[in-house]
Amino acid sequence: MSDHILEMKNITKTFPGVKALDNVNFQVEQGEIHFLVGENGAGKSTLMKVLSGIYPTGNYSGQIIFNGEVQDFRSIAESEAAGLAIINQELALVPEMSVYENIYLAHEITKRKIIDWNQTIHMADKQLKKVKLNVNPGNKVKDLNVGQQQLVEIAKALSKNVTLLILDEPTAALNENDSENLLNLLVELKKEGVTSIMISHKLKEVTAIADSCTVIRDGLTISTLRKEEIKEERIIKDMVGREIDNIFPQRPKYKPREVVLETKNINAYDFASSKQVVKDANISLRKGEVVGLAGLMGAGRSELALSIFGNPRDYERTGDLFLHGKKVNFNHPGEALKSGVVYVSEDRKSEGLILRQDVKQNISIANLRSLSKHGVIDKNEEIIVAEKYRKDINIKTPSIEQTLENLSGGNQQKVSVSKGLFSNPDILILDEPTRGIDVGAKFEIYTLINELINQGMSIIMISSELPELLAMSDRLYVVAEGKITGELSKEEATQENVMKLATL
Ligand SMILES: Nc1ncnc2c1ncn2[C@@H]1O[C@H](COP(=O)(O)OP(=O)(O)OP(=O)(O)O)[C@@H](O)[C@H]1O
Ligand SMILES: [Mg+2]
């Protein structure tokens, strides 16, 4: 018998107009941490959906051998019964329920056909200890942060005696600390015999903990690298099919110009949590400048950005906002838009994109006026614009008429960024613009940002990837617990200085 826990042979899966997987071969050894990497749209999520029965047998061609047996999963329930659990990026927990209810949901512990709550809580507590999550099992899931919710998902998987854990970009929305905890947990679980497959665009994670790594490109298996072969440059080369020398384009030298935006003593209160999320924030932004907002997740960077953008739905804001030296008061994002201020949300699903519409419509809606003549949209212009972004930042789609919900996660994100760029505002606020985007496409996005800056646009950029923020910002503010704890010039902005201020 081979020591492979999993073999996927000649897997082919097509969608209308797209061959997402083309004879993919994928093998995972017992007890290893195996990374699956590749550009946006390469087919990673699709391969894992085939494996876990989300795309049932008959929906693809090829063979899955798991634990030495050929498997024809017809549903997630069947793959789970075989010892396999998938944790998707969109978490599947019920926010209103408690942690213990979530962990044992749909496989309740019963005694004489009645749910045994005492035993459920006791067992849930045991699972939480295993994943080192220190919360009360009675807490509601909605009161946990994303990192903690992720751990609850893993606890849930462990409670079902999983032997193969699949994680699709689990750290995309996690901060450094939570990401590190998650990676450490996978290493711990490995010692107990749990095998993991992890999808990630963060190559540092691959070099840190992978035992092996499979690269796929355009639905084809390109390589499987063993631990000693795993180097960032090698992975990138296999991912994109050529060598990439620079991860960041050269930034134009910044010459200070006039201030376009200034805030004075902004305070914001979140209605939902009745917490003060922004405390006395004073920031400024100059023409043709990229100002970074650094800080840990939950520090209040998005809240500050949203306060500028006029989001009264969630916040009560006090303080003053000056645009080109004039006092303004945006009560609604629409008013900010009219004044040339645009915010691209970190949460592309709930804000920004319309998943049921196509790529072209999602981009063009950002600036219909520029596409219209006498109030009528010029359809040709609309196509030209969408094709330009498709080409510039490599949006992978069979056509710009494709419905957005059929695009891979990273490609949806590219549409969200395109939309922001096309709106061509004076001031653009980009909140985690490269989340879930592959290395090659990140470079293209940075290049577009540089072009727009050259043309005089001003950008506030929020990013949890510090190297990116340091490379792209002309100046930085660090935010911690809602307060600005420091302002750093390009020269002063080092990882160390930022982290010091971020944890004040
Ligand atoms: N439901 C669907 N309908 C049509 N096409 C789809 C569907 N789901 C995925 N695709 C296409 O299949 C290809 C692979 O998508 P997949 O989601 O597997 O990519 P991925 O490698 O996970 O990318 P990312 O890193 O962006 O998450 C893409 O070209 C995508 O557009
Ligand atoms: Mg994916």
mmCIF file of N, CA and C in Angstrom, residues 84-206:
data_model
loop_
_atom_site.group_PDB
_atom_site.id
_atom_site.type_symbol
_atom_site.label_atom_id
_atom_site.label_comp_id
_atom_site.label_asym_id
_atom_site.label_seq_id
_atom_site.Cartn_x
_atom_site.Cartn_y
_atom_site.Cartn_z
ATOM 1 N N LEU A 84 -13.102 13.532 6.114
ATOM 2 C CA LEU A 84 -12.535 14.670 5.397
ATOM 3 C C LEU A 84 -13.364 15.904 5.724
ATOM 4 N N ALA A 85 -12.706 17.009 6.019
ATOM 5 C CA ALA A 85 -13.475 18.220 6.316
ATOM 6 C C ALA A 85 -12.913 19.406 5.569
ATOM 7 N N ILE A 86 -13.784 20.209 4.984
ATOM 8 C CA ILE A 86 -13.336 21.389 4.253
ATOM 9 C C ILE A 86 -13.793 22.640 4.990
ATOM 10 N N ILE A 87 -12.865 23.582 5.128
ATOM 11 C CA ILE A 87 -13.206 24.866 5.727
ATOM 12 C C ILE A 87 -13.065 25.918 4.642
ATOM 13 N N ASN A 88 -14.195 26.405 4.190
ATOM 14 C CA ASN A 88 -14.188 27.387 3.110
ATOM 15 C C ASN A 88 -13.919 28.760 3.658
ATOM 16 N N GLN A 89 -13.561 29.658 2.743
ATOM 17 C CA GLN A 89 -13.270 31.003 3.196
ATOM 18 C C GLN A 89 -14.514 31.676 3.761
ATOM 19 N N GLU A 90 -15.635 31.421 3.130
ATOM 20 C CA GLU A 90 -16.881 31.923 3.697
ATOM 21 C C GLU A 90 -17.268 30.930 4.776
ATOM 22 N N LEU A 91 -17.098 31.331 6.015
ATOM 23 C CA LEU A 91 -17.308 30.394 7.102
ATOM 24 C C LEU A 91 -18.762 29.971 7.181
ATOM 25 N N ALA A 92 -18.956 28.728 7.611
ATOM 26 C CA ALA A 92 -20.297 28.163 7.579
ATOM 27 C C ALA A 92 -20.933 28.081 8.961
ATOM 28 N N LEU A 93 -20.478 28.917 9.878
ATOM 29 C CA LEU A 93 -21.036 28.869 11.233
ATOM 30 C C LEU A 93 -22.336 29.657 11.308
ATOM 31 N N VAL A 94 -23.144 29.346 12.332
ATOM 32 C CA VAL A 94 -24.376 30.102 12.551
ATOM 33 C C VAL A 94 -24.089 31.164 13.604
ATOM 34 N N PRO A 95 -24.056 32.433 13.202
ATOM 35 C CA PRO A 95 -23.599 33.502 14.100
ATOM 36 C C PRO A 95 -24.408 33.620 15.381
ATOM 37 N N GLU A 96 -25.716 33.377 15.275
ATOM 38 C CA GLU A 96 -26.589 33.576 16.437
ATOM 39 C C GLU A 96 -26.494 32.435 17.450
ATOM 40 N N MET A 97 -25.843 31.334 17.054
ATOM 41 C CA MET A 97 -25.781 30.190 17.971
ATOM 42 C C MET A 97 -24.503 30.228 18.792
ATOM 43 N N SER A 98 -24.513 29.467 19.864
ATOM 44 C CA SER A 98 -23.333 29.424 20.731
ATOM 45 C C SER A 98 -22.227 28.608 20.071
ATOM 46 N N VAL A 99 -21.040 28.722 20.638
ATOM 47 C CA VAL A 99 -19.901 27.972 20.126
ATOM 48 C C VAL A 99 -20.174 26.472 20.200
ATOM 49 N N TYR A 100 -20.678 25.996 21.365
ATOM 50 C CA TYR A 100 -20.871 24.544 21.483
ATOM 51 C C TYR A 100 -21.980 24.032 20.561
ATOM 52 N N GLU A 101 -23.028 24.853 20.390
ATOM 53 C CA GLU A 101 -24.090 24.417 19.463
ATOM 54 C C GLU A 101 -23.544 24.290 18.049
ATOM 55 N N ASN A 102 -22.687 25.249 17.674
ATOM 56 C CA ASN A 102 -22.098 25.213 16.347
ATOM 57 C C ASN A 102 -21.207 23.989 16.154
ATOM 58 N N ILE A 103 -20.404 23.705 17.173
ATOM 59 C CA ILE A 103 -19.463 22.586 17.021
ATOM 60 C C ILE A 103 -20.215 21.267 16.800
ATOM 61 N N TYR A 104 -21.323 21.087 17.510
ATOM 62 C CA TYR A 104 -22.051 19.817 17.387
ATOM 63 C C TYR A 104 -23.313 19.909 16.526
ATOM 64 N N LEU A 105 -23.413 20.998 15.770
ATOM 65 C CA LEU A 105 -24.580 21.145 14.904
ATOM 66 C C LEU A 105 -24.588 20.039 13.854
ATOM 67 N N ALA A 106 -25.733 19.391 13.702
ATOM 68 C CA ALA A 106 -25.923 18.327 12.721
ATOM 69 C C ALA A 106 -25.186 17.030 13.064
ATOM 70 N N HIS A 107 -24.502 16.998 14.197
ATOM 71 C CA HIS A 107 -24.060 15.680 14.708
ATOM 72 C C HIS A 107 -24.097 15.752 16.233
ATOM 73 N N GLU A 108 -25.283 16.052 16.714
ATOM 74 C CA GLU A 108 -25.511 16.291 18.131
ATOM 75 C C GLU A 108 -25.187 15.051 18.964
ATOM 76 N N ILE A 109 -24.760 15.320 20.205
ATOM 77 C CA ILE A 109 -24.535 14.214 21.133
ATOM 78 C C ILE A 109 -25.862 13.936 21.831
ATOM 79 N N THR A 110 -26.342 12.725 21.714
ATOM 80 C CA THR A 110 -27.657 12.427 22.289
ATOM 81 C C THR A 110 -27.576 11.292 23.308
ATOM 82 N N LYS A 111 -28.562 11.306 24.198
ATOM 83 C CA LYS A 111 -28.715 10.217 25.164
ATOM 84 C C LYS A 111 -30.197 9.862 25.115
ATOM 85 N N ARG A 112 -30.503 8.651 24.826
ATOM 86 C CA ARG A 112 -31.894 8.210 24.635
ATOM 87 C C ARG A 112 -32.655 9.190 23.729
ATOM 88 N N LYS A 113 -32.031 9.512 22.591
ATOM 89 C CA LYS A 113 -32.640 10.336 21.544
ATOM 90 C C LYS A 113 -32.852 11.794 21.938
ATOM 91 N N ILE A 114 -32.347 12.178 23.097
ATOM 92 C CA ILE A 114 -32.473 13.579 23.498
ATOM 93 C C ILE A 114 -31.069 14.181 23.542
ATOM 94 N N ILE A 115 -30.945 15.430 23.073
ATOM 95 C CA ILE A 115 -29.621 16.051 23.082
ATOM 96 C C ILE A 115 -29.116 16.166 24.514
ATOM 97 N N ASP A 116 -27.902 15.682 24.712
ATOM 98 C CA ASP A 116 -27.288 15.741 26.038
ATOM 99 C C ASP A 116 -26.429 17.003 26.099
ATOM 100 N N TRP A 117 -27.032 18.074 26.594
ATOM 101 C CA TRP A 117 -26.341 19.367 26.560
ATOM 102 C C TRP A 117 -25.121 19.405 27.458
ATOM 103 N N ASN A 118 -25.213 18.746 28.635
ATOM 104 C CA ASN A 118 -24.047 18.760 29.532
ATOM 105 C C ASN A 118 -22.835 18.138 28.857
ATOM 106 N N GLN A 119 -23.093 16.982 28.246
ATOM 107 C CA GLN A 119 -22.016 16.286 27.565
ATOM 108 C C GLN A 119 -21.528 17.116 26.357
ATOM 109 N N THR A 120 -22.463 17.780 25.656
ATOM 110 C CA THR A 120 -22.099 18.596 24.500
ATOM 111 C C THR A 120 -21.133 19.706 24.917
ATOM 112 N N ILE A 121 -21.486 20.384 26.018
ATOM 113 C CA ILE A 121 -20.635 21.489 26.474
ATOM 114 C C ILE A 121 -19.275 20.953 26.921
ATOM 115 N N HIS A 122 -19.305 19.830 27.617
ATOM 116 C CA HIS A 122 -18.060 19.218 28.085
ATOM 117 C C HIS A 122 -17.148 18.856 26.900
ATOM 118 N N MET A 123 -17.728 18.245 25.890
ATOM 119 C CA MET A 123 -16.948 17.823 24.726
ATOM 120 C C MET A 123 -16.474 19.030 23.910
ATOM 121 N N ALA A 124 -17.350 20.023 23.797
ATOM 122 C CA ALA A 124 -16.975 21.231 23.047
ATOM 123 C C ALA A 124 -15.773 21.882 23.712
ATOM 124 N N ASP A 125 -15.803 21.905 25.033
ATOM 125 C CA ASP A 125 -14.702 22.492 25.780
ATOM 126 C C ASP A 125 -13.397 21.755 25.463
ATOM 127 N N LYS A 126 -13.485 20.447 25.367
ATOM 128 C CA LYS A 126 -12.296 19.639 25.036
ATOM 129 C C LYS A 126 -11.758 19.991 23.643
ATOM 130 N N GLN A 127 -12.678 20.137 22.695
ATOM 131 C CA GLN A 127 -12.239 20.467 21.322
ATOM 132 C C GLN A 127 -11.606 21.858 21.288
ATOM 133 N N LEU A 128 -12.192 22.789 22.054
ATOM 134 C CA LEU A 128 -11.656 24.148 22.067
ATOM 135 C C LEU A 128 -10.241 24.153 22.647
ATOM 136 N N LYS A 129 -10.017 23.292 23.655
ATOM 137 C CA LYS A 129 -8.666 23.218 24.231
ATOM 138 C C LYS A 129 -7.688 22.716 23.175
ATOM 139 N N LYS A 130 -8.142 21.747 22.387
ATOM 140 C CA LYS A 130 -7.268 21.186 21.339
ATOM 141 C C LYS A 130 -6.817 22.250 20.360
ATOM 142 N N VAL A 131 -7.744 23.164 20.012
ATOM 143 C CA VAL A 131 -7.364 24.213 19.045
ATOM 144 C C VAL A 131 -6.859 25.470 19.767
ATOM 145 N N LYS A 132 -6.700 25.340 21.104
ATOM 146 C CA LYS A 132 -6.156 26.429 21.932
ATOM 147 C C LYS A 132 -6.963 27.715 21.809
ATOM 148 N N LEU A 133 -8.278 27.537 21.789
ATOM 149 C CA LEU A 133 -9.138 28.719 21.742
ATOM 150 C C LEU A 133 -9.728 28.920 23.123
ATOM 151 N N ASN A 134 -9.369 30.053 23.707
ATOM 152 C CA ASN A 134 -9.746 30.295 25.073
ATOM 153 C C ASN A 134 -11.022 31.148 25.146
ATOM 154 N N VAL A 135 -12.156 30.548 24.791
ATOM 155 C CA VAL A 135 -13.427 31.269 24.937
ATOM 156 C C VAL A 135 -14.420 30.351 25.638
ATOM 157 N N ASN A 136 -15.423 30.965 26.214
ATOM 158 C CA ASN A 136 -16.483 30.209 26.852
ATOM 159 C C ASN A 136 -17.333 29.542 25.770
ATOM 160 N N PRO A 137 -17.552 28.215 25.855
ATOM 161 C CA PRO A 137 -18.325 27.538 24.803
ATOM 162 C C PRO A 137 -19.741 28.093 24.675
ATOM 163 N N GLY A 138 -20.201 28.793 25.696
ATOM 164 C CA GLY A 138 -21.544 29.351 25.642
ATOM 165 C C GLY A 138 -21.622 30.673 24.882
ATOM 166 N N ASN A 139 -20.482 31.256 24.567
ATOM 167 C CA ASN A 139 -20.497 32.524 23.823
ATOM 168 C C ASN A 139 -21.112 32.347 22.440
ATOM 169 N N LYS A 140 -21.761 33.419 21.990
ATOM 170 C CA LYS A 140 -22.308 33.358 20.623
ATOM 171 C C LYS A 140 -21.172 33.524 19.617
ATOM 172 N N VAL A 141 -21.271 32.833 18.516
ATOM 173 C CA VAL A 141 -20.229 32.897 17.491
ATOM 174 C C VAL A 141 -20.061 34.315 16.954
ATOM 175 N N LYS A 142 -21.170 35.053 16.861
ATOM 176 C CA LYS A 142 -21.072 36.399 16.294
ATOM 177 C C LYS A 142 -20.228 37.345 17.150
ATOM 178 N N ASP A 143 -20.018 36.969 18.426
ATOM 179 C CA ASP A 143 -19.195 37.822 19.280
ATOM 180 C C ASP A 143 -17.708 37.493 19.205
ATOM 181 N N LEU A 144 -17.339 36.520 18.366
ATOM 182 C CA LEU A 144 -15.927 36.164 18.215
ATOM 183 C C LEU A 144 -15.359 36.866 16.987
ATOM 184 N N ASN A 145 -14.044 37.101 16.982
ATOM 185 C CA ASN A 145 -13.451 37.674 15.778
ATOM 186 C C ASN A 145 -13.199 36.574 14.733
ATOM 187 N N VAL A 146 -12.818 36.991 13.528
ATOM 188 C CA VAL A 146 -12.691 36.006 12.435
ATOM 189 C C VAL A 146 -11.711 34.887 12.775
ATOM 190 N N GLY A 147 -10.603 35.263 13.417
ATOM 191 C CA GLY A 147 -9.590 34.265 13.766
ATOM 192 C C GLY A 147 -10.161 33.218 14.704
ATOM 193 N N GLN A 148 -10.946 33.686 15.682
ATOM 194 C CA GLN A 148 -11.547 32.765 16.637
ATOM 195 C C GLN A 148 -12.597 31.887 15.968
ATOM 196 N N GLN A 149 -13.356 32.486 15.044
ATOM 197 C CA GLN A 149 -14.380 31.713 14.332
ATOM 198 C C GLN A 149 -13.735 30.605 13.508
ATOM 199 N N GLN A 150 -12.598 30.948 12.912
ATOM 200 C CA GLN A 150 -11.858 29.971 12.122
ATOM 201 C C GLN A 150 -11.493 28.765 13.006
ATOM 202 N N LEU A 151 -11.059 29.061 14.232
ATOM 203 C CA LEU A 151 -10.674 27.981 15.153
ATOM 204 C C LEU A 151 -11.898 27.151 15.560
ATOM 205 N N VAL A 152 -13.046 27.815 15.683
ATOM 206 C CA VAL A 152 -14.267 27.056 15.998
ATOM 207 C C VAL A 152 -14.566 26.079 14.859
ATOM 208 N N GLU A 153 -14.368 26.535 13.635
ATOM 209 C CA GLU A 153 -14.580 25.649 12.480
ATOM 210 C C GLU A 153 -13.663 24.426 12.558
ATOM 211 N N ILE A 154 -12.419 24.678 12.958
ATOM 212 C CA ILE A 154 -11.489 23.550 13.046
ATOM 213 C C ILE A 154 -11.896 22.621 14.197
ATOM 214 N N ALA A 155 -12.320 23.222 15.315
ATOM 215 C CA ALA A 155 -12.791 22.412 16.449
ATOM 216 C C ALA A 155 -13.966 21.535 16.009
ATOM 217 N N LYS A 156 -14.826 22.120 15.192
ATOM 218 C CA LYS A 156 -15.984 21.381 14.681
ATOM 219 C C LYS A 156 -15.517 20.192 13.823
ATOM 220 N N ALA A 157 -14.530 20.466 12.982
ATOM 221 C CA ALA A 157 -13.989 19.396 12.137
ATOM 222 C C ALA A 157 -13.382 18.295 13.001
ATOM 223 N N LEU A 158 -12.637 18.683 14.032
ATOM 224 C CA LEU A 158 -12.001 17.687 14.892
ATOM 225 C C LEU A 158 -13.044 16.847 15.635
ATOM 226 N N SER A 159 -14.159 17.492 15.969
ATOM 227 C CA SER A 159 -15.204 16.767 16.691
ATOM 228 C C SER A 159 -15.811 15.666 15.833
ATOM 229 N N LYS A 160 -15.577 15.743 14.528
ATOM 230 C CA LYS A 160 -16.103 14.704 13.630
ATOM 231 C C LYS A 160 -15.021 13.693 13.274
ATOM 232 N N ASN A 161 -13.930 13.704 14.045
ATOM 233 C CA ASN A 161 -12.834 12.770 13.803
ATOM 234 C C ASN A 161 -12.255 12.869 12.408
ATOM 235 N N VAL A 162 -11.973 14.076 12.009
ATOM 236 C CA VAL A 162 -11.424 14.289 10.686
ATOM 237 C C VAL A 162 -9.978 13.780 10.619
ATOM 238 N N THR A 163 -9.616 13.181 9.480
ATOM 239 C CA THR A 163 -8.210 12.800 9.297
ATOM 240 C C THR A 163 -7.548 13.656 8.224
ATOM 241 N N LEU A 164 -8.374 14.260 7.367
ATOM 242 C CA LEU A 164 -7.828 15.174 6.344
ATOM 243 C C LEU A 164 -8.589 16.493 6.414
ATOM 244 N N LEU A 165 -7.840 17.536 6.740
ATOM 245 C CA LEU A 165 -8.429 18.853 6.913
ATOM 246 C C LEU A 165 -8.078 19.704 5.701
ATOM 247 N N ILE A 166 -9.086 20.326 5.081
ATOM 248 C CA ILE A 166 -8.836 21.173 3.907
ATOM 249 C C ILE A 166 -9.175 22.612 4.271
ATOM 250 N N LEU A 167 -8.235 23.515 4.054
ATOM 251 C CA LEU A 167 -8.486 24.918 4.403
ATOM 252 C C LEU A 167 -8.263 25.791 3.176
ATOM 253 N N ASP A 168 -9.329 26.484 2.744
ATOM 254 C CA ASP A 168 -9.237 27.333 1.553
ATOM 255 C C ASP A 168 -8.992 28.778 1.989
ATOM 256 N N GLU A 169 -7.770 29.230 1.848
ATOM 257 C CA GLU A 169 -7.351 30.586 2.226
ATOM 258 C C GLU A 169 -7.801 30.984 3.634
ATOM 259 N N PRO A 170 -7.447 30.158 4.616
ATOM 260 C CA PRO A 170 -7.931 30.444 5.977
ATOM 261 C C PRO A 170 -7.348 31.726 6.556
ATOM 262 N N THR A 171 -6.162 32.127 6.111
ATOM 263 C CA THR A 171 -5.516 33.273 6.756
ATOM 264 C C THR A 171 -5.720 34.582 6.002
ATOM 265 N N ALA A 172 -6.490 34.540 4.902
ATOM 266 C CA ALA A 172 -6.657 35.755 4.094
ATOM 267 C C ALA A 172 -7.163 36.923 4.938
ATOM 268 N N ALA A 173 -8.094 36.634 5.840
ATOM 269 C CA ALA A 173 -8.676 37.731 6.615
ATOM 270 C C ALA A 173 -8.172 37.750 8.053
ATOM 271 N N LEU A 174 -7.082 37.038 8.325
ATOM 272 C CA LEU A 174 -6.568 37.002 9.697
ATOM 273 C C LEU A 174 -5.386 37.941 9.872
ATOM 274 N N ASN A 175 -5.206 38.446 11.097
ATOM 275 C CA ASN A 175 -4.014 39.247 11.365
ATOM 276 C C ASN A 175 -2.815 38.323 11.570
ATOM 277 N N GLU A 176 -1.634 38.924 11.682
ATOM 278 C CA GLU A 176 -0.381 38.168 11.786
ATOM 279 C C GLU A 176 -0.449 37.135 12.916
ATOM 280 N N ASN A 177 -0.915 37.632 14.058
ATOM 281 C CA ASN A 177 -0.939 36.800 15.239
ATOM 282 C C ASN A 177 -1.840 35.582 15.087
ATOM 283 N N ASP A 178 -3.061 35.843 14.619
ATOM 284 C CA ASP A 178 -4.017 34.755 14.440
ATOM 285 C C ASP A 178 -3.540 33.802 13.347
ATOM 286 N N SER A 179 -2.901 34.358 12.309
ATOM 287 C CA SER A 179 -2.385 33.501 11.243
ATOM 288 C C SER A 179 -1.335 32.563 11.810
ATOM 289 N N GLU A 180 -0.462 33.126 12.622
ATOM 290 C CA GLU A 180 0.607 32.312 13.172
ATOM 291 C C GLU A 180 0.043 31.209 14.073
ATOM 292 N N ASN A 181 -0.961 31.575 14.883
ATOM 293 C CA ASN A 181 -1.598 30.557 15.722
ATOM 294 C C ASN A 181 -2.169 29.430 14.888
ATOM 295 N N LEU A 182 -2.786 29.810 13.768
ATOM 296 C CA LEU A 182 -3.406 28.797 12.927
ATOM 297 C C LEU A 182 -2.346 27.866 12.335
ATOM 298 N N LEU A 183 -1.241 28.454 11.874
ATOM 299 C CA LEU A 183 -0.177 27.626 11.304
ATOM 300 C C LEU A 183 0.393 26.693 12.374
ATOM 301 N N ASN A 184 0.602 27.247 13.575
ATOM 302 C CA ASN A 184 1.112 26.407 14.660
ATOM 303 C C ASN A 184 0.163 25.261 14.974
ATOM 304 N N LEU A 185 -1.127 25.571 14.912
ATOM 305 C CA LEU A 185 -2.117 24.537 15.195
ATOM 306 C C LEU A 185 -2.022 23.397 14.180
ATOM 307 N N LEU A 186 -1.835 23.759 12.902
ATOM 308 C CA LEU A 186 -1.720 22.707 11.885
ATOM 309 C C LEU A 186 -0.519 21.810 12.167
ATOM 310 N N VAL A 187 0.565 22.434 12.638
ATOM 311 C CA VAL A 187 1.764 21.652 12.963
ATOM 312 C C VAL A 187 1.480 20.727 14.161
ATOM 313 N N GLU A 188 0.743 21.246 15.148
ATOM 314 C CA GLU A 188 0.353 20.431 16.305
ATOM 315 C C GLU A 188 -0.508 19.247 15.870
ATOM 316 N N LEU A 189 -1.493 19.555 15.025
ATOM 317 C CA LEU A 189 -2.425 18.513 14.593
ATOM 318 C C LEU A 189 -1.705 17.430 13.793
ATOM 319 N N LYS A 190 -0.687 17.867 13.068
ATOM 320 C CA LYS A 190 0.105 16.910 12.294
ATOM 321 C C LYS A 190 0.705 15.851 13.216
ATOM 322 N N LYS A 191 1.158 16.304 14.395
ATOM 323 C CA LYS A 191 1.756 15.353 15.348
ATOM 324 C C LYS A 191 0.732 14.320 15.792
ATOM 325 N N GLU A 192 -0.539 14.703 15.739
ATOM 326 C CA GLU A 192 -1.587 13.756 16.136
ATOM 327 C C GLU A 192 -2.109 12.976 14.945
ATOM 328 N N GLY A 193 -1.448 13.134 13.810
ATOM 329 C CA GLY A 193 -1.805 12.315 12.654
ATOM 330 C C GLY A 193 -2.785 12.963 11.685
ATOM 331 N N VAL A 194 -3.169 14.222 11.927
ATOM 332 C CA VAL A 194 -4.097 14.872 11.004
ATOM 333 C C VAL A 194 -3.315 15.426 9.800
ATOM 334 N N THR A 195 -3.776 15.082 8.614
ATOM 335 C CA THR A 195 -3.169 15.583 7.381
ATOM 336 C C THR A 195 -3.899 16.864 6.983
ATOM 337 N N SER A 196 -3.181 17.869 6.477
ATOM 338 C CA SER A 196 -3.895 19.063 6.009
ATOM 339 C C SER A 196 -3.511 19.450 4.601
ATOM 340 N N ILE A 197 -4.506 19.999 3.908
ATOM 341 C CA ILE A 197 -4.277 20.639 2.610
ATOM 342 C C ILE A 197 -4.656 22.093 2.800
ATOM 343 N N MET A 198 -3.755 22.981 2.448
ATOM 344 C CA MET A 198 -4.050 24.388 2.676
ATOM 345 C C MET A 198 -3.816 25.197 1.404
ATOM 346 N N ILE A 199 -4.790 26.027 1.069
ATOM 347 C CA ILE A 199 -4.662 26.946 -0.058
ATOM 348 C C ILE A 199 -4.273 28.305 0.506
ATOM 349 N N SER A 200 -3.257 28.933 -0.087
ATOM 350 C CA SER A 200 -2.876 30.259 0.389
ATOM 351 C C SER A 200 -2.138 31.027 -0.697
ATOM 352 N N HIS A 201 -2.310 32.362 -0.669
ATOM 353 C CA HIS A 201 -1.511 33.218 -1.550
ATOM 354 C C HIS A 201 -0.321 33.798 -0.801
ATOM 355 N N LYS A 202 -0.227 33.463 0.480
ATOM 356 C CA LYS A 202 0.873 34.006 1.282
ATOM 357 C C LYS A 202 2.018 32.991 1.261
ATOM 358 N N LEU A 203 2.984 33.276 0.404
ATOM 359 C CA LEU A 203 4.033 32.286 0.168
ATOM 360 C C LEU A 203 4.920 32.093 1.393
ATOM 361 N N LYS A 204 4.957 33.085 2.266
ATOM 362 C CA LYS A 204 5.721 32.950 3.511
ATOM 363 C C LYS A 204 5.187 31.778 4.329
ATOM 364 N N GLU A 205 3.896 31.560 4.251
ATOM 365 C CA GLU A 205 3.304 30.459 5.003
ATOM 366 C C GLU A 205 3.746 29.124 4.437
ATOM 367 N N VAL A 206 3.882 29.096 3.117
ATOM 368 C CA VAL A 206 4.300 27.851 2.470
ATOM 369 C C VAL A 206 5.723 27.515 2.909
#
